Amino acid sequence: MHGLSPDGALYMGDPSEVTDKILETIEMFGLTRYIAHVDVGGPTHKQLMKTIEMFGEKVVPAIRKAI
């Protein structure tokens, strides 16, 4: 699926892949803010909570450290 590629619009994968893609987007567009939209219709509640946990505990700290 092209959306999952490094050039695609979807931010999916392990925390390091998501972090890298967000950092590239920040650099490309000169962003000062990033808003994530998490699908709430497909994943189970447990999967959704795990996604939020990983984003908050792994992705966000890595981005803050990098910038």
Short mmCIF file of C-alpha atoms in Angstrom, two decimals:
data_model
loop_
_atom_site.label_atom_id
_atom_site.label_comp_id
_atom_site.label_asym_id
_atom_site.label_seq_id
_atom_site.Cartn_x
_atom_site.Cartn_y
_atom_site.Cartn_z
CA MET A 1 0.00 0.00 0.00
CA HIS A 2 1.53 3.30 -1.09
CA GLY A 3 0.14 5.21 1.90
CA LEU A 4 2.42 3.23 4.19
CA SER A 5 5.57 3.95 2.20
CA PRO A 6 8.04 6.56 3.46
CA ASP A 7 6.48 8.99 0.98
CA GLY A 8 2.89 8.03 1.80
CA ALA A 9 0.36 9.96 3.84
CA LEU A 10 -0.13 7.38 6.60
CA TYR A 11 2.01 7.39 9.75
CA MET A 12 1.98 3.70 10.60
CA GLY A 13 4.61 1.25 11.72
CA ASP A 14 6.85 0.81 14.70
CA PRO A 15 7.58 3.86 16.86
CA SER A 16 10.91 4.57 15.17
CA GLU A 17 9.32 4.54 11.70
CA VAL A 18 6.57 6.89 12.82
CA THR A 19 9.10 9.15 14.55
CA ASP A 20 11.29 9.34 11.45
CA LYS A 21 8.34 10.12 9.21
CA ILE A 22 7.05 12.87 11.52
CA LEU A 23 10.53 14.41 11.76
CA GLU A 24 10.83 14.39 7.96
CA THR A 25 7.44 16.09 7.67
CA ILE A 26 8.39 18.70 10.26
CA GLU A 27 11.59 19.45 8.37
CA MET A 28 9.95 19.45 4.94
CA PHE A 29 7.18 21.89 5.85
CA GLY A 30 8.82 23.82 8.70
CA LEU A 31 6.09 22.76 11.11
CA THR A 32 5.84 23.95 14.69
CA ARG A 33 2.84 21.74 15.49
CA TYR A 34 1.76 18.23 14.55
CA ILE A 35 -1.75 16.88 15.07
CA ALA A 36 -2.21 13.12 14.96
CA HIS A 37 -5.52 11.52 14.05
CA VAL A 38 -5.94 7.98 15.34
CA ASP A 39 -8.54 5.71 13.74
CA VAL A 40 -11.15 4.89 16.36
CA GLY A 41 -13.45 2.80 14.18
CA GLY A 42 -11.21 -0.08 13.16
CA PRO A 43 -8.94 -1.03 16.05
CA THR A 44 -10.21 -2.60 19.23
CA HIS A 45 -10.19 -0.52 22.39
CA LYS A 46 -7.09 -2.40 23.57
CA GLN A 47 -5.28 -1.69 20.29
CA LEU A 48 -6.27 1.97 20.43
CA MET A 49 -4.97 2.33 23.98
CA LYS A 50 -1.68 0.63 22.98
CA THR A 51 -1.31 3.04 20.05
CA ILE A 52 -1.83 6.06 22.30
CA GLU A 53 0.58 4.62 24.88
CA MET A 54 3.32 4.00 22.30
CA PHE A 55 2.84 7.44 20.76
CA GLY A 56 3.11 9.15 24.15
CA GLU A 57 5.92 7.05 25.58
CA LYS A 58 8.11 6.47 22.52
CA VAL A 59 7.30 8.75 19.58
CA VAL A 60 6.74 12.07 21.34
CA PRO A 61 9.86 11.87 23.55
CA ALA A 62 11.99 10.92 20.53
CA ILE A 63 10.67 13.87 18.53
CA ARG A 64 11.23 16.27 21.43
CA LYS A 65 14.78 15.00 21.80
CA ALA A 66 15.45 15.41 18.07
CA ILE A 67 14.15 18.95 17.84
#
